[in-house]
Coordinates of C-alpha atoms in Angstrom, one line a residue:
X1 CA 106.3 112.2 86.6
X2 CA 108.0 109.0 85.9
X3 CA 107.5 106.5 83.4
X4 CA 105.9 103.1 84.1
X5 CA 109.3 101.1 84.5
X6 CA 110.2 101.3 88.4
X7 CA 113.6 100.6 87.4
X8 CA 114.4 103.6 85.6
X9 CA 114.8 107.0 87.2
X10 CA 114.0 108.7 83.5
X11 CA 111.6 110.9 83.4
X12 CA 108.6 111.5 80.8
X13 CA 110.3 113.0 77.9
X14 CA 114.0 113.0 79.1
X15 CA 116.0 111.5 76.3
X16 CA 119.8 109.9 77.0
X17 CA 121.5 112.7 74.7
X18 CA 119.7 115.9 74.1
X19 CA 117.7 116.7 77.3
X20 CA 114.1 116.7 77.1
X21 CA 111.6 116.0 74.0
X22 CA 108.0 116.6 73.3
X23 CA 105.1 115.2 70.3
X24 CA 102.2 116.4 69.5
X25 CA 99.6 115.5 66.7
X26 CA 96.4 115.7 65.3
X27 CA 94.4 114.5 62.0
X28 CA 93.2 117.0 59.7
X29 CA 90.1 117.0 57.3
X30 CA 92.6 118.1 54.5
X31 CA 95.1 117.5 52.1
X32 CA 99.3 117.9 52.9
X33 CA 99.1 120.6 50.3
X34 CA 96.3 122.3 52.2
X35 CA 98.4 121.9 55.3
X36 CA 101.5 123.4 53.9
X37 CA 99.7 126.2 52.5
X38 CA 97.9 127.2 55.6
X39 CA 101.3 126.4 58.0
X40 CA 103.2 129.1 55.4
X41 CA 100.4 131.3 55.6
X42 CA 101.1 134.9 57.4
X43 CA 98.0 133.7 59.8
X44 CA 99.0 129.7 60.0
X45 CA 102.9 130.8 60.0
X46 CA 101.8 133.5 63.2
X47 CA 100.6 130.8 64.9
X48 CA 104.5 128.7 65.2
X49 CA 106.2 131.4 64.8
X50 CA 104.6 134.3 65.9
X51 CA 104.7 137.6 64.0
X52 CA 107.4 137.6 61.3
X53 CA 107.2 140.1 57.8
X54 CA 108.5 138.8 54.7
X55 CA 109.5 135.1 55.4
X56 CA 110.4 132.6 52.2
X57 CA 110.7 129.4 54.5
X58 CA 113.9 128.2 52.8
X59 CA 116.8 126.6 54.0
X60 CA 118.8 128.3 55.9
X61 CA 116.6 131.7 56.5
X62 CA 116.6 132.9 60.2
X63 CA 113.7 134.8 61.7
X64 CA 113.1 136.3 64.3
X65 CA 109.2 137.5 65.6
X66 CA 107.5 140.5 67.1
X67 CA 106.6 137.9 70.5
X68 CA 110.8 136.8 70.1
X69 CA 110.7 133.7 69.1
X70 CA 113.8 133.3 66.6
X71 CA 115.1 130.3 65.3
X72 CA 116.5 129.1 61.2
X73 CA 114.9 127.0 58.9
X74 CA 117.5 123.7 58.4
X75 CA 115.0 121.3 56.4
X76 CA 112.3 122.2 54.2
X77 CA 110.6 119.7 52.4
X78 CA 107.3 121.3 50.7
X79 CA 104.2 119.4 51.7
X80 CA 106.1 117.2 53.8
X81 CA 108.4 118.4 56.7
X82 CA 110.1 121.9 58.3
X83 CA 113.6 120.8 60.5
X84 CA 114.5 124.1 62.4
X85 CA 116.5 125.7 65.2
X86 CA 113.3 127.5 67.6
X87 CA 113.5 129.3 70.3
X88 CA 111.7 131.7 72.9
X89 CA 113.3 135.1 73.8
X90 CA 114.6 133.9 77.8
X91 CA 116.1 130.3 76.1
X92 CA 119.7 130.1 76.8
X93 CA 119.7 127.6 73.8
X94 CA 117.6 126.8 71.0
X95 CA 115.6 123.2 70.8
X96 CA 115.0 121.5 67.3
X97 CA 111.3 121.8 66.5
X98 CA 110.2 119.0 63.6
X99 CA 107.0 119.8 61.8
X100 CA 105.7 116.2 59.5
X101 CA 102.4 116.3 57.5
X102 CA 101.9 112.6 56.9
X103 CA 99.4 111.7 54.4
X104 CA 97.7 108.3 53.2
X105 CA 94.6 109.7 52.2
X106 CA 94.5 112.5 50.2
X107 CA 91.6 114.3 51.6
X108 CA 93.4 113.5 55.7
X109 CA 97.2 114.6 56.9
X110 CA 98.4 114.4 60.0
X111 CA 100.3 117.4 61.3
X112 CA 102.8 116.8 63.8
X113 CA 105.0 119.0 66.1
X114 CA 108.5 117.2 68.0
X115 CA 110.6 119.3 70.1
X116 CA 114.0 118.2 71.5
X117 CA 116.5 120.0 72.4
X118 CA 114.6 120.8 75.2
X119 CA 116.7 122.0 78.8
X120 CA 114.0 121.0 81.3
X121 CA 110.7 118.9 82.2
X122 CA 108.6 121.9 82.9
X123 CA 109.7 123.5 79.4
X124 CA 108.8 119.7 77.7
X125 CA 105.4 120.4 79.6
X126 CA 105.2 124.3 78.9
X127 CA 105.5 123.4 74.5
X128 CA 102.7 120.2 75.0
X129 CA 100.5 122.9 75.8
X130 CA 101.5 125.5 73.1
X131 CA 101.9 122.4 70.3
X132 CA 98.2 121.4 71.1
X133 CA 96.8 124.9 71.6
X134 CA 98.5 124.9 67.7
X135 CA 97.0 122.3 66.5
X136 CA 93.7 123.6 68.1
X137 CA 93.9 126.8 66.3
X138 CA 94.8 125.1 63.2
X139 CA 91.6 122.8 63.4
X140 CA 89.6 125.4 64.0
X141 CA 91.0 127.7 60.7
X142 CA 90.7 124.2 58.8
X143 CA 87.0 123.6 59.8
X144 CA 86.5 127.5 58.7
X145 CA 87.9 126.5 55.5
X146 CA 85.6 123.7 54.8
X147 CA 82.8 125.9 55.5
X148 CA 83.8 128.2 52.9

């Protein structure tokens, strides 16, 4: 896949310094401090991270889950952002996975997912599809939620 300027032999995604980078995001029916709650959930936390015990989501803490994803928490803002070193089990380096809830509403917030630090186009494309399968399983716990 290239991008629109014939020009340029960049590809989708390929960044000048750190490989390759990936966004996804979708609008929620709630607030940030819904968001956060559910994202630091044991269920919403399984979901990007897989299956950790006893996580505190601070600064610093490094996991590692049952499905061996690992990574450590660099940034933590509460109800507003997660900064951290992720990475799947057969990664010969981690990739920098962003999470934003962006809010100005207070009953919508945006939940977004960037990953960079990615080492190839087919990995950028393999995470679009987890990030929005994410944000599909998040909508669907949210619209639970509001049926509740």
């Amino acid at each position: 896949m290239k991008s629109q300027n014939p020009e340029s032999s960049k590809i989708v995604g390929q960044t000048a310094a750190t490989g390759f980078q990936v966004g996804v995001r979708r609008t929620m029916p709630i607030t940030p401090e819904q968001a956060w709650a559910f994202l630091t959930s044991s269920e919403g936390a399984k979901l990007w991270l897989g299956d950790v015990a006893n996580l505190t989501f601070s600064e610093g803490e490094t996991f590692t889950s049952s499905d061996g994803i690992s990574g450590q928490f660099r940034v933590v803002k509460p109800f507003r952002q997660f900064r951290l070193k992720w990475s799947m089990k057969d990664w010969e380096k981690p990739s920098t996975l962003q999470i934003r809830l962006i809010s100005d509403k207070p009953d919508r917030t945006t939940i977004s997912f960037h990953q960079e630090n990615l080492d190839h186009m087919n990995t950028r494309e393999q995470m679009k599809l987890h990030w929005e399968e994410v944000l599909n399983e998040i909508r669907q716990n949210v619209s639970m939620m509001e049926r509740e």
